[in-house]
PDB file of C-alpha atoms in Angstrom:
ATOM      1  CA  VAL N   1     -51.689  67.140 -17.819  1.00 93.00           C
ATOM      2  CA  THR N   2     -51.931  66.663 -14.139  1.00 90.00           C
ATOM      3  CA  ALA N   3     -53.812  69.414 -12.139  1.00 90.00           C
ATOM      4  CA  PRO N   4     -52.895  70.343  -8.577  1.00 87.00           C
ATOM      5  CA  THR N   5     -55.910  68.601  -7.040  1.00 84.00           C
ATOM      6  CA  GLY N   6     -56.061  67.133  -3.549  1.00 80.00           C
ATOM      7  CA  THR N   7     -54.630  68.363  -0.221  1.00 81.00           C
ATOM      8  CA  ALA N   8     -50.941  69.647  -0.456  1.00 78.00           C
ATOM      9  CA  PRO N   9     -48.506  68.952   2.220  1.00 79.00           C
ATOM     10  CA  ASN N  10     -48.956  71.130   5.501  1.00 81.00           C
ATOM     11  CA  VAL N  11     -45.766  71.982   7.506  1.00 83.00           C
ATOM     12  CA  ASP N  12     -47.809  72.581  10.687  1.00 83.00           C
ATOM     13  CA  LYS N  13     -49.268  69.033  10.833  1.00 81.00           C
ATOM     14  CA  ALA N  14     -47.212  66.477  12.771  1.00 74.00           C
ATOM     15  CA  VAL N  15     -48.785  63.533  10.959  1.00 78.00           C
ATOM     16  CA  ASP N  16     -49.562  64.762   7.422  1.00 75.00           C
ATOM     17  CA  ILE N  17     -50.862  62.535   4.671  1.00 80.00           C
ATOM     18  CA  PRO N  18     -51.293  64.733   1.554  1.00 79.00           C
ATOM     19  CA  THR N  19     -53.431  63.614  -1.285  1.00 82.00           C
ATOM     20  CA  GLY N  20     -51.641  65.689  -3.782  1.00 79.00           C
ATOM     21  CA  ASP N  21     -48.353  67.635  -4.218  1.00 79.00           C
ATOM     22  CA  GLY N  22     -49.972  71.064  -5.112  1.00 82.00           C
ATOM     23  CA  GLN N  23     -48.303  71.583  -8.530  1.00 87.00           C
ATOM     24  CA  TRP N  24     -48.996  71.122 -12.238  1.00 92.00           C
ATOM     25  CA  ASP N  25     -47.428  68.418 -14.491  1.00 94.00           C
ATOM     26  CA  ALA N  26     -47.391  67.882 -18.157  1.00 97.00           C
ATOM     27  CA  GLY N  27     -46.198  64.797 -19.953  1.00 97.00           C
ATOM     28  CA  ALA N  28     -46.350  62.513 -22.988  1.00 98.00           C
ATOM     29  CA  THR N  29     -45.699  58.859 -23.703  1.00 97.00           C
ATOM     30  CA  ILE N  30     -45.231  57.088 -26.934  1.00 98.00           C
ATOM     31  CA  VAL N  31     -46.136  53.471 -27.171  1.00 97.00           C
ATOM     32  CA  GLY N  32     -45.544  51.107 -30.006  1.00 97.00           C
ATOM     33  CA  SER N  33     -45.859  47.380 -30.685  1.00 95.00           C
ATOM     34  CA  TYR N  34     -45.417  44.844 -33.435  1.00 95.00           C
ATOM     35  CA  LEU N  35     -47.356  41.554 -33.585  1.00 89.00           C
ATOM     36  CA  PHE N  36     -45.528  39.030 -35.723  1.00 88.00           C
ATOM     37  CA  PRO N  37     -47.851  37.067 -38.120  1.00 85.00           C
ATOM     38  CA  LYS N  38     -49.541  34.015 -36.687  1.00 78.00           C
ATOM     39  CA  THR N  39     -47.922  30.672 -37.385  1.00 71.00           C
ATOM     40  CA  PRO N  40     -49.784  27.607 -38.185  1.00 70.00           C
ATOM     41  CA  GLY N  41     -50.488  25.084 -35.484  1.00 66.00           C
ATOM     42  CA  ILE N  42     -50.065  25.709 -31.667  1.00 65.00           C
ATOM     43  CA  LEU N  43     -46.854  27.756 -31.834  1.00 71.00           C
ATOM     44  CA  PRO N  44     -46.951  30.871 -29.765  1.00 82.00           C
ATOM     45  CA  GLN N  45     -47.497  34.276 -31.312  1.00 87.00           C
ATOM     46  CA  VAL N  46     -44.786  36.809 -30.643  1.00 92.00           C
ATOM     47  CA  GLU N  47     -45.290  40.513 -29.877  1.00 92.00           C
ATOM     48  CA  LEU N  48     -42.566  43.215 -29.297  1.00 95.00           C
ATOM     49  CA  ALA N  49     -43.545  46.347 -27.551  1.00 96.00           C
ATOM     50  CA  ALA N  50     -41.739  49.552 -26.522  1.00 98.00           C
ATOM     51  CA  PHE N  51     -42.513  52.855 -24.793  1.00 98.00           C
ATOM     52  CA  GLY N  52     -40.895  56.033 -23.832  1.00 98.00           C
ATOM     53  CA  GLY N  53     -42.308  58.958 -21.811  1.00 98.00           C
ATOM     54  CA  TYR N  54     -41.343  62.253 -20.170  1.00 98.00           C
ATOM     55  CA  ASN N  55     -43.139  64.143 -17.448  1.00 97.00           C
ATOM     56  CA  VAL N  56     -42.314  67.805 -16.427  1.00 96.00           C
ATOM     57  CA  GLN N  57     -43.178  68.835 -12.976  1.00 93.00           C
ATOM     58  CA  PHE N  58     -43.502  72.595 -13.130  1.00 94.00           C
ATOM     59  CA  ALA N  59     -41.902  74.675 -10.393  1.00 92.00           C
ATOM     60  CA  ASP N  60     -44.059  76.279  -7.812  1.00 91.00           C
ATOM     61  CA  SER N  61     -43.855  77.765  -4.242  1.00 91.00           C
ATOM     62  CA  ILE N  62     -44.776  76.058  -0.947  1.00 89.00           C
ATOM     63  CA  GLU N  63     -44.221  76.619   2.770  1.00 90.00           C
ATOM     64  CA  ARG N  64     -41.561  74.339   4.299  1.00 89.00           C
ATOM     65  CA  ARG N  65     -39.543  73.992   7.456  1.00 89.00           C
ATOM     66  CA  ILE N  66     -35.968  74.888   6.614  1.00 91.00           C
ATOM     67  CA  PRO N  67     -33.434  72.470   8.397  1.00 91.00           C
ATOM     68  CA  GLU N  68     -30.344  73.766  10.191  1.00 88.00           C
ATOM     69  CA  SER N  69     -28.392  70.604   9.611  1.00 88.00           C
ATOM     70  CA  ALA N  70     -28.486  67.300   7.626  1.00 84.00           C
ATOM     71  CA  ASP N  71     -30.488  65.583  10.335  1.00 83.00           C
ATOM     72  CA  ASP N  72     -32.760  68.378  11.355  1.00 82.00           C
ATOM     73  CA  ARG N  73     -36.316  67.662  10.164  1.00 78.00           C
ATOM     74  CA  LEU N  74     -38.190  69.589  12.787  1.00 81.00           C
ATOM     75  CA  SER N  75     -36.686  73.146  12.469  1.00 85.00           C
ATOM     76  CA  GLU N  76     -38.646  76.107  13.843  1.00 88.00           C
ATOM     77  CA  ASP N  77     -37.842  78.134  10.887  1.00 90.00           C
ATOM     78  CA  LYS N  78     -40.558  78.312   8.204  1.00 90.00           C
ATOM     79  CA  GLU N  79     -40.435  79.969   4.800  1.00 92.00           C
ATOM     80  CA  VAL N  80     -42.518  79.981   1.531  1.00 93.00           C
ATOM     81  CA  VAL N  81     -39.680  78.571  -0.808  1.00 93.00           C
ATOM     82  CA  ASP N  82     -39.538  78.041  -4.527  1.00 93.00           C
ATOM     83  CA  ARG N  83     -39.769  74.338  -5.329  1.00 91.00           C
ATOM     84  CA  ASP N  84     -38.992  72.109  -8.407  1.00 91.00           C
ATOM     85  CA  LEU N  85     -40.014  68.596  -7.812  1.00 88.00           C
ATOM     86  CA  GLY N  86     -37.845  67.228 -10.760  1.00 88.00           C
ATOM     87  CA  ASP N  87     -38.727  65.819 -14.091  1.00 94.00           C
ATOM     88  CA  GLN N  88     -39.443  62.136 -14.718  1.00 96.00           C
ATOM     89  CA  LEU N  89     -38.242  59.905 -17.696  1.00 97.00           C
ATOM     90  CA  SER N  90     -39.263  56.397 -18.277  1.00 97.00           C
ATOM     91  CA  ALA N  91     -38.677  53.950 -21.084  1.00 98.00           C
ATOM     92  CA  GLY N  92     -38.832  50.221 -21.644  1.00 98.00           C
ATOM     93  CA  GLY N  93     -39.602  47.234 -23.797  1.00 97.00           C
ATOM     94  CA  SER N  94     -41.085  43.827 -23.603  1.00 96.00           C
ATOM     95  CA  VAL N  95     -41.436  40.527 -25.633  1.00 96.00           C
ATOM     96  CA  THR N  96     -44.551  38.543 -25.141  1.00 93.00           C
ATOM     97  CA  PHE N  97     -45.186  34.865 -26.264  1.00 92.00           C
ATOM     98  CA  GLY N  98     -48.744  33.644 -26.312  1.00 87.00           C
ATOM     99  CA  ASN N  99     -51.420  31.638 -27.971  1.00 74.00           C
ATOM    100  CA  THR N 100     -54.698  33.506 -27.987  1.00 63.00           C
ATOM    101  CA  ARG N 101     -56.690  30.329 -28.879  1.00 69.00           C
ATOM    102  CA  ARG N 102     -55.375  28.711 -25.749  1.00 76.00           C
ATOM    103  CA  GLY N 103     -55.768  31.812 -23.609  1.00 85.00           C
ATOM    104  CA  PHE N 104     -52.251  31.994 -22.213  1.00 90.00           C
ATOM    105  CA  SER N 105     -49.313  34.269 -22.759  1.00 92.00           C
ATOM    106  CA  PHE N 106     -45.993  34.939 -20.957  1.00 95.00           C
ATOM    107  CA  GLY N 107     -43.785  38.037 -21.208  1.00 95.00           C
ATOM    108  CA  LEU N 108     -40.418  39.422 -20.284  1.00 97.00           C
ATOM    109  CA  GLY N 109     -39.912  43.266 -19.998  1.00 97.00           C
ATOM    110  CA  TYR N 110     -37.426  45.809 -19.070  1.00 97.00           C
ATOM    111  CA  THR N 111     -37.993  49.262 -17.702  1.00 97.00           C
ATOM    112  CA  TYR N 112     -35.662  52.234 -17.035  1.00 97.00           C
ATOM    113  CA  GLN N 113     -36.879  55.132 -14.842  1.00 96.00           C
ATOM    114  CA  PHE N 114     -35.128  58.397 -13.852  1.00 97.00           C
ATOM    115  CA  MET N 115     -36.204  61.353 -11.723  1.00 94.00           C
ATOM    116  CA  SER N 116     -34.101  64.384 -11.273  1.00 93.00           C
ATOM    117  CA  GLU N 117     -33.583  65.666  -7.692  1.00 90.00           C
ATOM    118  CA  VAL N 118     -36.101  67.940  -5.860  1.00 90.00           C
ATOM    119  CA  ALA N 119     -34.699  71.464  -5.592  1.00 90.00           C
ATOM    120  CA  TYR N 120     -35.580  74.224  -3.182  1.00 91.00           C
ATOM    121  CA  SER N 121     -34.441  77.906  -2.977  1.00 91.00           C
ATOM    122  CA  GLY N 122     -35.266  80.763  -0.905  1.00 92.00           C
ATOM    123  CA  SER N 123     -33.911  84.123   0.359  1.00 91.00           C
ATOM    124  CA  LYS N 124     -33.989  84.102   4.236  1.00 92.00           C
ATOM    125  CA  TYR N 125     -31.326  81.500   4.954  1.00 91.00           C
ATOM    126  CA  SER N 126     -28.003  80.027   3.659  1.00 90.00           C
ATOM    127  CA  VAL N 127     -27.912  78.016   0.450  1.00 90.00           C
ATOM    128  CA  ALA N 128     -26.760  75.058   2.476  1.00 90.00           C
ATOM    129  CA  ARG N 129     -29.983  74.854   4.474  1.00 91.00           C
ATOM    130  CA  TYR N 130     -32.188  74.800   1.294  1.00 90.00           C
ATOM    131  CA  ARG N 131     -29.839  71.839   0.094  1.00 88.00           C
ATOM    132  CA  TYR N 132     -30.529  69.863   3.296  1.00 88.00           C
ATOM    133  CA  LEU N 133     -34.206  70.284   2.494  1.00 86.00           C
ATOM    134  CA  SER N 134     -33.750  68.987  -1.066  1.00 83.00           C
ATOM    135  CA  ASN N 135     -31.842  65.973   0.230  1.00 81.00           C
ATOM    136  CA  PHE N 136     -34.677  65.218   2.756  1.00 80.00           C
ATOM    137  CA  ASP N 137     -37.380  65.196   0.092  1.00 75.00           C
ATOM    138  CA  GLN N 138     -35.647  63.280  -2.786  1.00 78.00           C
ATOM    139  CA  PRO N 139     -32.204  63.105  -4.352  1.00 83.00           C
ATOM    140  CA  GLU N 140     -31.817  62.100  -7.970  1.00 89.00           C
ATOM    141  CA  GLN N 141     -33.176  58.631  -8.661  1.00 92.00           C
ATOM    142  CA  GLU N 142     -32.600  56.009 -11.207  1.00 95.00           C
ATOM    143  CA  VAL N 143     -33.668  52.331 -11.525  1.00 95.00           C
ATOM    144  CA  HIS N 144     -33.415  49.483 -13.994  1.00 97.00           C
ATOM    145  CA  SER N 145     -35.897  46.703 -13.543  1.00 96.00           C
ATOM    146  CA  ALA N 146     -36.941  43.431 -15.166  1.00 97.00           C
ATOM    147  CA  THR N 147     -40.496  42.079 -15.158  1.00 97.00           C
ATOM    148  CA  LEU N 148     -41.846  38.548 -15.735  1.00 97.00           C
ATOM    149  CA  MET N 149     -45.617  38.235 -16.439  1.00 95.00           C
ATOM    150  CA  ALA N 150     -48.208  35.693 -17.245  1.00 96.00           C
ATOM    151  CA  THR N 151     -51.626  36.475 -18.635  1.00 94.00           C
ATOM    152  CA  PHE N 152     -54.778  34.352 -19.048  1.00 93.00           C
ATOM    153  CA  ALA N 153     -57.585  35.755 -21.185  1.00 91.00           C
ATOM    154  CA  THR N 154     -60.969  34.416 -22.382  1.00 91.00           C
ATOM    155  CA  ILE N 155     -61.495  37.123 -24.967  1.00 87.00           C
ATOM    156  CA  GLU N 156     -60.994  34.867 -28.049  1.00 85.00           C
ATOM    157  CA  TRP N 157     -62.951  32.055 -26.451  1.00 88.00           C
ATOM    158  CA  PHE N 158     -65.867  34.539 -25.871  1.00 90.00           C
ATOM    159  CA  LYS N 159     -65.761  35.762 -29.457  1.00 87.00           C
ATOM    160  CA  GLU N 160     -66.002  32.148 -30.690  1.00 87.00           C
ATOM    161  CA  GLY N 161     -68.871  31.452 -28.314  1.00 88.00           C
ATOM    162  CA  LYS N 162     -66.834  28.957 -26.255  1.00 87.00           C
ATOM    163  CA  PHE N 163     -66.750  30.897 -23.027  1.00 88.00           C
ATOM    164  CA  PHE N 164     -69.600  32.829 -21.337  1.00 90.00           C
ATOM    165  CA  TYR N 165     -67.724  35.934 -20.219  1.00 91.00           C
ATOM    166  CA  PRO N 166     -64.624  37.895 -21.540  1.00 92.00           C
ATOM    167  CA  PHE N 167     -62.020  38.705 -18.952  1.00 93.00           C
ATOM    168  CA  GLN N 168     -58.175  38.919 -18.523  1.00 92.00           C
ATOM    169  CA  ALA N 169     -56.082  38.133 -15.462  1.00 96.00           C
ATOM    170  CA  GLN N 170     -52.483  38.986 -15.226  1.00 95.00           C
ATOM    171  CA  LEU N 171     -49.729  38.252 -12.677  1.00 97.00           C
ATOM    172  CA  ALA N 172     -46.340  40.091 -12.824  1.00 96.00           C
ATOM    173  CA  TRP N 173     -43.193  39.935 -10.802  1.00 97.00           C
ATOM    174  CA  SER N 174     -40.729  42.876 -11.048  1.00 96.00           C
ATOM    175  CA  ARG N 175     -37.187  43.021  -9.648  1.00 95.00           C
ATOM    176  CA  PRO N 176     -34.924  46.135  -9.658  1.00 95.00           C
ATOM    177  CA  PHE N 177     -31.438  45.021 -10.572  1.00 94.00           C
ATOM    178  CA  ALA N 178     -29.514  48.447 -10.570  1.00 93.00           C
ATOM    179  CA  GLY N 179     -30.161  51.880  -9.522  1.00 92.00           C
ATOM    180  CA  ARG N 180     -29.481  54.901  -7.197  1.00 91.00           C
ATOM    181  CA  ASN N 181     -31.419  56.069  -4.247  1.00 88.00           C
ATOM    182  CA  VAL N 182     -34.282  53.697  -4.793  1.00 87.00           C
ATOM    183  CA  GLY N 183     -35.675  50.666  -2.965  1.00 84.00           C
ATOM    184  CA  THR N 184     -34.516  47.214  -4.075  1.00 84.00           C
ATOM    185  CA  ALA N 185     -37.618  45.162  -2.997  1.00 91.00           C
ATOM    186  CA  ASP N 186     -39.399  42.909  -5.509  1.00 94.00           C
ATOM    187  CA  VAL N 187     -42.785  43.926  -6.563  1.00 93.00           C
ATOM    188  CA  VAL N 188     -45.638  41.341  -7.250  1.00 96.00           C
ATOM    189  CA  SER N 189     -48.824  42.615  -8.783  1.00 96.00           C
ATOM    190  CA  ALA N 190     -52.048  41.004  -9.952  1.00 97.00           C
ATOM    191  CA  GLU N 191     -54.653  42.520 -12.245  1.00 95.00           C
ATOM    192  CA  LEU N 192     -58.121  41.475 -13.328  1.00 95.00           C
ATOM    193  CA  VAL N 193     -59.809  43.149 -16.278  1.00 93.00           C
ATOM    194  CA  LEU N 194     -63.496  42.714 -16.781  1.00 92.00           C
ATOM    195  CA  PHE N 195     -65.161  43.785 -20.024  1.00 87.00           C
ATOM    196  CA  PHE N 196     -68.630  45.083 -20.167  1.00 81.00           C
TER     197      PHE N 196
END
């Protein structure tokens, strides 16, 4: 459950950086994995993982400027409108090859994400004007992406007394390869996990 904390968008601020969207969410995600039995020697261990989740963004009301045309973002007309930010669906899977005794693992993953369009409605103006507002905020979005990742961990070494501190470092590269109304830039991320 996500509570409407933070500062919601303000139509009267020319430069507005909200820290929240001002509405409630509720969602759930299921994650599962299977670790194949270890093989003798230095062969890598294989793990399969999958997840699926859905997030509902509940409808609410918010004050917005109502555009007069498809390129009018600074309309003088304001109204408290009904807003539905759209629901979010995500699912994916991965296969990881690694050898915990050597500390390294490598993985390949796939992720699918979908978000329904933002919808606004009101009573003061024509339906077309609320549709312009919906298109400004966010049309329906969908993306398929692939991820390569490499992980180094000292956890097993620490358990065996061969390393002084347990940590895990991960580097990942993700590339969207299909989608609608989304960016196509690659994403590189790094993560360091320290255990206390």
